[in-house]
XYZ file of C-alpha atoms in Angstrom:
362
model
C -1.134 -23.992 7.873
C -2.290 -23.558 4.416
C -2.490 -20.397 3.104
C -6.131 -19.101 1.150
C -4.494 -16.323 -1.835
C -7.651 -15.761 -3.567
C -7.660 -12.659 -4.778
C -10.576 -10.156 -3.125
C -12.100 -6.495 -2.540
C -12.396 -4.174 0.441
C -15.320 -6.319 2.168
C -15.408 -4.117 5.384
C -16.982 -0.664 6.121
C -15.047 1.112 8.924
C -17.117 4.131 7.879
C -19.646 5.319 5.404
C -20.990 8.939 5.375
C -23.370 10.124 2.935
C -21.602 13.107 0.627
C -18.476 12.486 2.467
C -16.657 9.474 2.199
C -15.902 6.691 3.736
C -13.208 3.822 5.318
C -12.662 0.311 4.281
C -10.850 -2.149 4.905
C -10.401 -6.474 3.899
C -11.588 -8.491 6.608
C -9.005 -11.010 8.027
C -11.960 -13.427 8.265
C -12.487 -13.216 4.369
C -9.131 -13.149 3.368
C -7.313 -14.997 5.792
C -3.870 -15.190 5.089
C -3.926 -11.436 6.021
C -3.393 -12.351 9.364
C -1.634 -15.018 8.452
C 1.315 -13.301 7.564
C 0.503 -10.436 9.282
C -0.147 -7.890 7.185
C -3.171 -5.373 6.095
C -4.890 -2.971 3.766
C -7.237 -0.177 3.837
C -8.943 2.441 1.170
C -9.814 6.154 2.056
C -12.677 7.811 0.223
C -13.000 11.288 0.453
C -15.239 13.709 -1.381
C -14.439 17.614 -1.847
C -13.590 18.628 1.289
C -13.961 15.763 3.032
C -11.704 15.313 6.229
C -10.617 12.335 7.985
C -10.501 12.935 11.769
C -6.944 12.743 13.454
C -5.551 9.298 14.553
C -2.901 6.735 14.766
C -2.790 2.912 14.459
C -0.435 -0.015 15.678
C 1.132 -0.810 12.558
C 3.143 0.848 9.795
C 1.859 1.278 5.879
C 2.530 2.974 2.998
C -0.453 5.162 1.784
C -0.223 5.656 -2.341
C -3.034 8.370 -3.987
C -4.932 6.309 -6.632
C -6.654 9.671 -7.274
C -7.241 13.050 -6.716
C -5.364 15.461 -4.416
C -5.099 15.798 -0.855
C -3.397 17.398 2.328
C -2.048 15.251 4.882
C -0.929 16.000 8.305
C 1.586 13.892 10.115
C 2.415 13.932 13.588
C 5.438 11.927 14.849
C 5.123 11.166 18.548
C 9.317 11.487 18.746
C 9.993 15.485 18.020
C 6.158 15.955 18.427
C 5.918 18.224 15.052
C 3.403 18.577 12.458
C 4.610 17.674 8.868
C 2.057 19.255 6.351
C 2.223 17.829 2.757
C 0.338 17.848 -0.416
C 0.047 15.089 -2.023
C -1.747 14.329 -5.638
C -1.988 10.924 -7.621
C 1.139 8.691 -7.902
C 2.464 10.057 -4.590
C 3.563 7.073 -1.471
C 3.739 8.614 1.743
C 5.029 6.251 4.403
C 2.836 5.910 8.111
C 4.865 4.500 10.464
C 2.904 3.244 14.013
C 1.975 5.532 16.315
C 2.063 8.563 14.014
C -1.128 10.780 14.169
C -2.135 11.455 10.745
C -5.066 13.255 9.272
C -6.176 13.508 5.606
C -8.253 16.138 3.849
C -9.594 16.118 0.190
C -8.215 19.543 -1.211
C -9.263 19.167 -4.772
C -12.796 18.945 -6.391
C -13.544 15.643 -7.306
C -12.964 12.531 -5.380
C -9.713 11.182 -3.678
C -9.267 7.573 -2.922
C -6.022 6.220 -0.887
C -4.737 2.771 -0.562
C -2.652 1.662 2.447
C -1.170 -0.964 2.588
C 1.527 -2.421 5.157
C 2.372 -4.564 8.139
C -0.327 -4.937 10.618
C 0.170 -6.233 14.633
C -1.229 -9.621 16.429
C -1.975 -7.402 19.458
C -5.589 -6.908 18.792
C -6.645 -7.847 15.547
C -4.401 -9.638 13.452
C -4.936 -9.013 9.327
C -6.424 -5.202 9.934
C -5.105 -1.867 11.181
C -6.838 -1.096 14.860
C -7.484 2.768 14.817
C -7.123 5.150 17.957
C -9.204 8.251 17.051
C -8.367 11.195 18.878
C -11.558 13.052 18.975
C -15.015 12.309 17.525
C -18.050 10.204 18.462
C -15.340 7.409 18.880
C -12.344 9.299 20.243
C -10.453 8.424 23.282
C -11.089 11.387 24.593
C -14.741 10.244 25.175
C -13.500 7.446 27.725
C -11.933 9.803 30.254
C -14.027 11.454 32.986
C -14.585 14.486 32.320
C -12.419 15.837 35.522
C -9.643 14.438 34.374
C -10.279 15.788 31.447
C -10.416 18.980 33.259
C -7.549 18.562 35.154
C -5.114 17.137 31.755
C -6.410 20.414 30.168
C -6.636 22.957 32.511
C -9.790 23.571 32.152
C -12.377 24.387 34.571
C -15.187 21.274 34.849
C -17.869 23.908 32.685
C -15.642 24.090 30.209
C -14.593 20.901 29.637
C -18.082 19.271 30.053
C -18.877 21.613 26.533
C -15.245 20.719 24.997
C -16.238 17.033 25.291
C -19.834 17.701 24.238
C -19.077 19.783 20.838
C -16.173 17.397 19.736
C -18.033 14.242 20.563
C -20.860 14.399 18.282
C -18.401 14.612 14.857
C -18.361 11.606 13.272
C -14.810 10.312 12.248
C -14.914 11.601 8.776
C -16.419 14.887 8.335
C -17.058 17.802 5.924
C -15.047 20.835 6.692
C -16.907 24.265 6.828
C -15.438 26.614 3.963
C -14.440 28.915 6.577
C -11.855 26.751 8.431
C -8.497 27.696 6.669
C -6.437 24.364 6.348
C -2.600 24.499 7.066
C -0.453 25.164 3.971
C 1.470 22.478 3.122
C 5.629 22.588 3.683
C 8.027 22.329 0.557
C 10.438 20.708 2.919
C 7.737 18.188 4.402
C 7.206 16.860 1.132
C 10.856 16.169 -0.104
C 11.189 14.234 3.134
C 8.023 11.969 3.477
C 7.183 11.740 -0.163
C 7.993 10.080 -3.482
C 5.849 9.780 -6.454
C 5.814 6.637 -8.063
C 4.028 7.688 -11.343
C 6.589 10.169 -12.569
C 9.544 8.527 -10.528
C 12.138 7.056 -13.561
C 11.269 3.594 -14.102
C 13.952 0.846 -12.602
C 12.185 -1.179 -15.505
C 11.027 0.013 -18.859
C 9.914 -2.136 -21.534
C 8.691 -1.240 -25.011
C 5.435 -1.924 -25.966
C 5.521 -4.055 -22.166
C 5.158 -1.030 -19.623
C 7.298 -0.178 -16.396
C 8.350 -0.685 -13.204
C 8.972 1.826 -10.272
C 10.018 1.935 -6.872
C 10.715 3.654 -3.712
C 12.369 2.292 -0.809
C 14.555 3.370 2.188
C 16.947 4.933 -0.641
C 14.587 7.359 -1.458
C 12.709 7.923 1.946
C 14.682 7.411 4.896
C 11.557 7.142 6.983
C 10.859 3.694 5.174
C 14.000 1.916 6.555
C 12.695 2.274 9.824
C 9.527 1.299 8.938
C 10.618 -1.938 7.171
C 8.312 -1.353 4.084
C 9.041 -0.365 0.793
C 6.713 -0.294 -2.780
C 6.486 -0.474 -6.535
C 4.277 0.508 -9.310
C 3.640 -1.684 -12.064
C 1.833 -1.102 -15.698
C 1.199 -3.460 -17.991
C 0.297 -2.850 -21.491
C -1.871 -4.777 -23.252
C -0.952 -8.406 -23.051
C 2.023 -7.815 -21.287
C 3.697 -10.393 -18.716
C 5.930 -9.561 -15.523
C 8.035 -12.471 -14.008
C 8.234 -15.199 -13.506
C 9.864 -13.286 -10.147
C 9.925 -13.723 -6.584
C 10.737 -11.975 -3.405
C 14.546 -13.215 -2.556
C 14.880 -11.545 1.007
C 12.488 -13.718 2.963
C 9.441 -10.506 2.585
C 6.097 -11.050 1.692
C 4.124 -8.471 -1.075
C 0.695 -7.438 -0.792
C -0.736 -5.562 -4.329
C -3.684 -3.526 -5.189
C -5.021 -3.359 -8.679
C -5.657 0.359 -9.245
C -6.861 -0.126 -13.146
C -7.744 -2.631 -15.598
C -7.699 -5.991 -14.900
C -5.797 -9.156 -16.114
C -4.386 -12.350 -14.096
C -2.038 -13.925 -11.684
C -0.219 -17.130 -11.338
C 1.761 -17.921 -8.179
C 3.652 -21.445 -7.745
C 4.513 -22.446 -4.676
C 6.583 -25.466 -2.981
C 7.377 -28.502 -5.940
C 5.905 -26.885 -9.088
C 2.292 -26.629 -7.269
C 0.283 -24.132 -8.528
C -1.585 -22.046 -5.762
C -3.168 -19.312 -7.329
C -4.085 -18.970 -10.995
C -6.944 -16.538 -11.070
C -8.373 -12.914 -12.582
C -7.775 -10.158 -10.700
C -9.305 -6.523 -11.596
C -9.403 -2.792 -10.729
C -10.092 -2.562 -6.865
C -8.861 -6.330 -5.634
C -6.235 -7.442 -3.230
C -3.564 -10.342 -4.207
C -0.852 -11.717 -2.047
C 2.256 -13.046 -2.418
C 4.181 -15.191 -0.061
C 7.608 -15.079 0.359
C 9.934 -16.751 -2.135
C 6.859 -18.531 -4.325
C 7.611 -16.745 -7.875
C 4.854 -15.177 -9.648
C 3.498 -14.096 -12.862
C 0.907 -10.934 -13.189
C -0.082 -10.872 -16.883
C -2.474 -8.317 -18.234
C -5.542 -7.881 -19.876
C -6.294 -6.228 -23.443
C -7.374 -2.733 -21.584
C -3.745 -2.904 -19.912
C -3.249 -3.281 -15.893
C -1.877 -1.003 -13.027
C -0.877 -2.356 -9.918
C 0.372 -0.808 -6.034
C 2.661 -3.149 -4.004
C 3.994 -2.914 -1.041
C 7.069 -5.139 0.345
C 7.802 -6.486 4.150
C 11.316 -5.560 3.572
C 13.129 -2.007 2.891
C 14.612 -2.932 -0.030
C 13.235 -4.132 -3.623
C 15.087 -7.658 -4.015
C 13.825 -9.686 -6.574
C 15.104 -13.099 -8.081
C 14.307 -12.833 -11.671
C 13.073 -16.193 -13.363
C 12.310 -14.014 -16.663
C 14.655 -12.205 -19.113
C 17.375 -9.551 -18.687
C 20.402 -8.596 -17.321
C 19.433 -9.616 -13.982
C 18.231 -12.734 -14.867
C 18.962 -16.056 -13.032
C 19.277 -17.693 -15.984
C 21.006 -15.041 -17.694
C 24.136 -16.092 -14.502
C 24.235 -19.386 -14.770
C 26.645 -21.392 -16.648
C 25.984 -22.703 -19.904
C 26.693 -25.975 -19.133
C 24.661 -25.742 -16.090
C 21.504 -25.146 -18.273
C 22.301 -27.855 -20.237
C 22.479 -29.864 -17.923
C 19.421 -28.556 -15.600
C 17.217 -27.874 -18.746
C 18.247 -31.052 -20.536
C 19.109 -28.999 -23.771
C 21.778 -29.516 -26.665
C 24.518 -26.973 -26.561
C 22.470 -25.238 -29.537
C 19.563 -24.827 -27.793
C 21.263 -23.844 -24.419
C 22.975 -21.349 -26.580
C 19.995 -19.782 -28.427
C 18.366 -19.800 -25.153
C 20.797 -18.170 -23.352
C 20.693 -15.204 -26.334
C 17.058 -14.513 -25.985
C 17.367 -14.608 -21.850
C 20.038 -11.424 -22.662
C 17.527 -9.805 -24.945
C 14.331 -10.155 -22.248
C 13.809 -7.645 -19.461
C 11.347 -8.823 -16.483
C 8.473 -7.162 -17.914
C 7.396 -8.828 -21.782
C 5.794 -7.356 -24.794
C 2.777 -9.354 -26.013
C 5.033 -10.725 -28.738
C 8.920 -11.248 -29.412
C 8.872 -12.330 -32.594
């Protein structure tokens, strides 16, 4: 089957509403290898106060805040508890399926999400299927309403007007200033979140940028969910890789600023993407084809997200971790058809590198 990587933005509207936000998503028909390789992505809008109805999906993600603040509610169906977090840019909060979440813009100016994860081949393959709880398209609205009635113990009347005042919301709405939102826990937020921008880069390079991560180590919740992520920025004219994903997981990455461009080689040398990829796109990766993101003059910021609960890498660049940096030197000469000189001087500057590069070595 080949496999389309051309790089792409949200194409898909879930929802729009006017002074509110809205829900989008990348089509698995315009960006097939989503479903593919089963995975997905989605972006929340939200405007000052600006609340996205409750709901689950059938797939697990990590949800990172591009911008602007927010208060999430998570609802595991397992102890059945509400975990109430705040959570502000840089911050990953992990989704797994089947939790009931909720997400409300606390702040004053906008808030914009990106999730982005595994996704099932129940229903549609390449995009998260939503189950809204209430709302114009809530399950609730598919019951009759004496079941309903009976589920609830309610009397017929008063169901009949429950199902009538919920069903007319739409599934992102604008909360009245008088509805008091819960107060986020202390002990919520150690547990379900890490934030990437302030986290202490695994990778730092001067005048390059840096690397972060967070992965089952850091949230335990992400070891069931068999995701992890990373953060990337690129300074000016800075490279990362050559790398590739050495524990058979594929990466799916969101540019959340600037712009610049990625090359990904695949089986025998061939080249399958070479392209420029800016602030909003989609790129993906496929397991074990090494890559190369290198960025513009404004600088680039990128979101990943990993199939796999740990961050393995096999490093094609410099460092300490390098591949090359292991091998024998006679091994490079040989492989690389090199003198002993060159292998050597080669094998110097491989110690000196790091898997992010400045513009210039020299």
């Amino acid at each position: 089957m080949d496999i389309i990587l051309s790089s792409k933005k949200a194409d898909k509207t879930i929802v729009e509403v006017e002074g509110v936000g809205g829900y989008y998503t990348w089509s698995s028909s315009q960006f097939p290898v989503l479903s593919q390789k089963k995975v997905a992505a989605g972006l929340i809008l939200l405007q000052p106060r600006g609340f996205a109805l409750p709901h689950y999906t059938d797939s697990s993600k990590i949800a990172y805040v591009c911008e602007g603040e927010c208060i999430a509610g998570l609802i595991s169906p397992e102890d059945s508890k509400e975990e109430v977090v705040k959570i502000q840019k840089g911050d990953t909060i992990p989704v797994t399926l089947g939790t009931v979440s909720w997400w409300y813009n606390a702040g004053d100016s906008k808030l914009a999400i990106i999730l982005l994860g595994e996704s099932s081949d129940e229903y549609t393959p390449g995009e998260y299927c939503f189950f809204f709880l209430t709302g114009a398209a809530g399950i609730l609205n598919g019951f009759p309403n004496e079941i309903i009635a009976k589920s609830f113990h309610m009397t017929e009347t008063e169901s009949e007007k429950f199902m009538k005042d919920q069903s007319s919301l739409n599934i992102l709405i604008k909360v009245n200033e008088g509805i008091p939102i819960p107060s986020p826990s202390h002990d919520a937020k150690c547990k379900l979140v890490f934030n990437l921008d302030g986290a202490k880069p695994c990778v730092e390079a001067k005048n390059g940028g840096v690397l972060s991560s967070v992965s089952g180590k850091n949230i335990a919740l992400l070891g069931d969910a068999g995701l992890s992520a990373n953060r990337v920025v690129l300074e000016c004219g800075a490279v990362l890789g050559p790398i590739f994903t050495a524990d058979s997981s594929v990466q799916l990455s969101y540019i959340t600023k600037g712009s610049g461009r990625v090359v990904i080689v695949g089986l025998f040398g061939k080249v399958v993407l070479d392209t420029k990829v800016e602030e909003g796109e989609l790129f993906f990766v496929p397991k074990f084809f090494p890559f190369v993101v290198e960025a513009d003059e404004g600088g680039m910021e990128f979101f990943s997200v990993k199939t796999s609960s740990k961050q393995v890498y096999g490093e094609l660049s410099g460092g300490e971790k390098s591949i090359w940096e292991a091998a024998s030197p006679s091994i490079l000469e040989a492989s690389l058809n090199m003198t002993p000189d060159l292998t050597k001087s080669f094998k110097s500057k491989i110690a000196k590198g790091s898997v992010i590069a400045p513009p210039s070595t020299a």
